[in-house]
PDB file of C-alpha atoms in Angstrom:
ATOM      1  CA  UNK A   1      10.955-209.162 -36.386  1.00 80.00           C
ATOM      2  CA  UNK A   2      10.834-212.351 -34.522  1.00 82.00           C
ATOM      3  CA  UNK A   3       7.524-213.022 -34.907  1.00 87.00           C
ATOM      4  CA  UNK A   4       8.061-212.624 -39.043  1.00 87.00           C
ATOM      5  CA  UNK A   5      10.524-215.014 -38.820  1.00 85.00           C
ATOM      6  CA  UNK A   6       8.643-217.259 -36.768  1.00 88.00           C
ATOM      7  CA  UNK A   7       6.008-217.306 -39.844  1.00 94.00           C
ATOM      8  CA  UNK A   8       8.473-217.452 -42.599  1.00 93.00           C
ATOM      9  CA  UNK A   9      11.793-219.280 -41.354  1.00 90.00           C
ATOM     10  CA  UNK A  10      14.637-218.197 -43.464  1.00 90.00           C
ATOM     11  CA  UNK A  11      13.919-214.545 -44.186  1.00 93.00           C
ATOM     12  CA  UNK A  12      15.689-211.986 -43.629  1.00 94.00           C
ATOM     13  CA  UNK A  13      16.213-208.425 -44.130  1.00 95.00           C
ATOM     14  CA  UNK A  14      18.570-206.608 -47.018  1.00 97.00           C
ATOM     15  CA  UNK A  15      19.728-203.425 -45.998  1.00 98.00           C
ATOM     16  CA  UNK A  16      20.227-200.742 -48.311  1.00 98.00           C
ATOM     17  CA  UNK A  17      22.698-198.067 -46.985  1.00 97.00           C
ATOM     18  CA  UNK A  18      21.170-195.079 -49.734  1.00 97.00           C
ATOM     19  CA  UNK A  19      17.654-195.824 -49.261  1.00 97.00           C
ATOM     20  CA  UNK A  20      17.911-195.639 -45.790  1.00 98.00           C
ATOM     21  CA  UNK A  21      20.071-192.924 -45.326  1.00 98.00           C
ATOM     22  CA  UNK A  22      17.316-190.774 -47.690  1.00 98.00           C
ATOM     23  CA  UNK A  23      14.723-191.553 -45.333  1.00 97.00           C
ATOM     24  CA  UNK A  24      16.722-190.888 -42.057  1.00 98.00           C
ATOM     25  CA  UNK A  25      17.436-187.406 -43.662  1.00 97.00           C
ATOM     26  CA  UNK A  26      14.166-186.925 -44.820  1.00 96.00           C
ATOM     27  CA  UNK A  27      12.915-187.431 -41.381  1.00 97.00           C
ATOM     28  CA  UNK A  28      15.445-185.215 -39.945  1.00 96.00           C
ATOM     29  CA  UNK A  29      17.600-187.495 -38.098  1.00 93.00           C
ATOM     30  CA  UNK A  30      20.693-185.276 -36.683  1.00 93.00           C
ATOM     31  CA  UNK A  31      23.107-188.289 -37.263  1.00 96.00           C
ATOM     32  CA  UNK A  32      21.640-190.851 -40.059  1.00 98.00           C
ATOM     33  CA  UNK A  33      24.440-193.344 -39.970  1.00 98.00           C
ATOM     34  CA  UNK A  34      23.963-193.891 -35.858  1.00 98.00           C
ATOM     35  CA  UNK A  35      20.287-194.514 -36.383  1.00 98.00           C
ATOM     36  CA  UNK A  36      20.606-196.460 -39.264  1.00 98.00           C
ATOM     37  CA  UNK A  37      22.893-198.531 -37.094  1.00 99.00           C
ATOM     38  CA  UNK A  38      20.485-198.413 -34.109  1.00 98.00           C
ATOM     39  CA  UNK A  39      17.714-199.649 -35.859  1.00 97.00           C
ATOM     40  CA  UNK A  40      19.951-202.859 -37.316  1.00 98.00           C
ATOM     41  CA  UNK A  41      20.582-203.048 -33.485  1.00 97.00           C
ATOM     42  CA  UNK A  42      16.980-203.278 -32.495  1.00 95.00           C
ATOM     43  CA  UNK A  43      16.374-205.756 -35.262  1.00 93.00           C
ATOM     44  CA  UNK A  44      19.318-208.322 -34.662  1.00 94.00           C
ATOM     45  CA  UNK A  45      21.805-208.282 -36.717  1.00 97.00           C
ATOM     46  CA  UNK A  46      21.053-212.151 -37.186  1.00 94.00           C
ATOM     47  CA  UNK A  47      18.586-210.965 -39.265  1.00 94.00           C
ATOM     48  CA  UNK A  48      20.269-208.586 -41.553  1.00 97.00           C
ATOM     49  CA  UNK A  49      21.526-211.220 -44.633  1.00 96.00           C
ATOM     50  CA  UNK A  50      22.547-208.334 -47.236  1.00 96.00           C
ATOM     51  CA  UNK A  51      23.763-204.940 -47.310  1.00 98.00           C
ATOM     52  CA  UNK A  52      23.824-202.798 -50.515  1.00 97.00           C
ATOM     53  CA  UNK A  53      26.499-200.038 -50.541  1.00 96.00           C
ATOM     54  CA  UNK A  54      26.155-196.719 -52.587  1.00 95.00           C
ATOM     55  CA  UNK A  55      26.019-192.897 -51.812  1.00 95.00           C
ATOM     56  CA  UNK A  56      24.183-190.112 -51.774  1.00 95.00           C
ATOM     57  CA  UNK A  57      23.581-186.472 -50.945  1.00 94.00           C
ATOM     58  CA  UNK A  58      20.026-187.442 -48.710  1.00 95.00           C
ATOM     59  CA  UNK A  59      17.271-186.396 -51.135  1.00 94.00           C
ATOM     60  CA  UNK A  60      18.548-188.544 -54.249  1.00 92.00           C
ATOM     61  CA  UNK A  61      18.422-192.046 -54.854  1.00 90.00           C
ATOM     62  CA  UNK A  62      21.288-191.443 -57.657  1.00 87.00           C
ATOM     63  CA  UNK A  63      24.063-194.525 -56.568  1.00 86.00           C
ATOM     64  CA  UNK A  64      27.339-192.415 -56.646  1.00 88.00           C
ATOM     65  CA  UNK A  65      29.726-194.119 -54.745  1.00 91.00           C
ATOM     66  CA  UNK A  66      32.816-191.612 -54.903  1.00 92.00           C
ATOM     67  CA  UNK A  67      30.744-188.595 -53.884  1.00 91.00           C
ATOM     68  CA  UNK A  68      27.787-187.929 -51.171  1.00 94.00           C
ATOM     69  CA  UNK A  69      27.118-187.181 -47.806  1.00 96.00           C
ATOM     70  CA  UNK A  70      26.943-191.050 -46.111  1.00 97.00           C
ATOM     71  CA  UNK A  71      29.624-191.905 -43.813  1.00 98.00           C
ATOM     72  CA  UNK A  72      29.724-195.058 -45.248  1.00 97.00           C
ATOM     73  CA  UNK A  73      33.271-196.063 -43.452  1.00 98.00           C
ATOM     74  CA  UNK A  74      31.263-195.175 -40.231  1.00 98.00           C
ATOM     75  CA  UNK A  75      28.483-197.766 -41.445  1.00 98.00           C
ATOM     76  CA  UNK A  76      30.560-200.555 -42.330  1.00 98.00           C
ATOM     77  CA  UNK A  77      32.190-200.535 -39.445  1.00 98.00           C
ATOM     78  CA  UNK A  78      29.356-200.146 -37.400  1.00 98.00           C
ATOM     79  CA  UNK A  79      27.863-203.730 -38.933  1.00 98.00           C
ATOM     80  CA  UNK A  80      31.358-205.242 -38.118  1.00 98.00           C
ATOM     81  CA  UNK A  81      31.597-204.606 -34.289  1.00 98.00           C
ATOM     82  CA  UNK A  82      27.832-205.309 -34.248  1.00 98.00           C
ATOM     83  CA  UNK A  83      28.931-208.739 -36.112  1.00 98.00           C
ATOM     84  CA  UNK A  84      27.677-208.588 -39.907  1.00 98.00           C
ATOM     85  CA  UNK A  85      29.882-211.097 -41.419  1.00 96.00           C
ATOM     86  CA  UNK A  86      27.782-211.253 -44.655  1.00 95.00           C
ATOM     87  CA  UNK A  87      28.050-209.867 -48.395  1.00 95.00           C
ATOM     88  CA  UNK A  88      28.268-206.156 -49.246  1.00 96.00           C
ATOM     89  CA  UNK A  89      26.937-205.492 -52.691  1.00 95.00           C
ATOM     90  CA  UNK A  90      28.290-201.920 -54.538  1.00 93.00           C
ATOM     91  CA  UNK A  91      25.490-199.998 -56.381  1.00 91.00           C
ATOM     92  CA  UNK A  92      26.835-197.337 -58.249  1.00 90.00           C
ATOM     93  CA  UNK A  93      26.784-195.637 -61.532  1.00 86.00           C
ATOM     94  CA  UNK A  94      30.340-194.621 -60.781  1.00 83.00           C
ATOM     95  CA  UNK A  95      32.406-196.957 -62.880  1.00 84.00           C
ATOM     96  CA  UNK A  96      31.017-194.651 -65.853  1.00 83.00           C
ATOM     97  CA  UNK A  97      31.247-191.646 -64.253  1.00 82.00           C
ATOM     98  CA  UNK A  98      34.572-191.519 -62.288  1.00 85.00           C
ATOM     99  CA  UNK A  99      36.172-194.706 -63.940  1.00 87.00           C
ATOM    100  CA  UNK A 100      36.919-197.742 -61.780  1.00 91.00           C
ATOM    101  CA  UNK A 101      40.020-196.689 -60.350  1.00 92.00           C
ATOM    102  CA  UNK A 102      37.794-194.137 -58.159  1.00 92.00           C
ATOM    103  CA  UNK A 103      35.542-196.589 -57.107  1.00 91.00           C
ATOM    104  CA  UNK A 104      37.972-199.224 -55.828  1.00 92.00           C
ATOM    105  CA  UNK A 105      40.073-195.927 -54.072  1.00 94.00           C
ATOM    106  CA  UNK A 106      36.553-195.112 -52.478  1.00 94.00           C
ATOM    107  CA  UNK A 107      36.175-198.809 -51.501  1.00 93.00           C
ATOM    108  CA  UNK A 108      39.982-199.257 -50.006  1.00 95.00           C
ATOM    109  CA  UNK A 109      38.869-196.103 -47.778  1.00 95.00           C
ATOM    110  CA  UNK A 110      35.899-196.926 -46.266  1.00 96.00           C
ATOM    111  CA  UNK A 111      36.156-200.897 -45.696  1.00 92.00           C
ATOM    112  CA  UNK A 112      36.977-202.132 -41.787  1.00 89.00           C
TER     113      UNK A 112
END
């Protein structure tokens, strides 16, 4: 990555927690949410900028939030001891699903 950011300063990387979790299962990772983390490890985390938050079962980019198979508390506070400090954005079709009350119960659970 450092030689990306040597040829365009200021870029970084968004990380989106369902979209990578989908690939980690499709590839048959035996723990998703540890690779995920190693591979923000190998990266820097000085280069992640953005994280997008929302759930899923591994084979379906369908943003629930409430229900899935992420460890997304396990993620979250993964980035923290490896020192994200920056915005977490919620995707989720959940609002209309479960109702917000769900969502922010999901959210008080999960955040370090």
């Amino acid at each position: 990555f450092a030689a990306i950011r040597e040829a365009v300063p200021g870029i970084g990387v968004t990380l989106d927690i369902g979209h990578a979790y989908i690939s980690k299962r499709t590839a048959k990772q035996p723990e998703p949410e540890e690779t995920i983390l190693g591979d923000v490890r190998r990266m820097g985390i000085e280069n992640l900028f953005h994280v997008h938050l929302h759930n899923n079962d591994g084979t379906r980019d369908d943003h629930d939030f409430v229900k899935g198979s992420i460890d997304m508390a396990k993620v979250l506070h993964g980035l923290k001891e490896l020192g994200y400090e920056g915005k977490v954005i919620i995707e989720t079709l959940d609002i209309d699903r479960s109702g917000f009350p769900a969502v922010l119960e999901k959210l008080r659970t999960i955040m370090p």
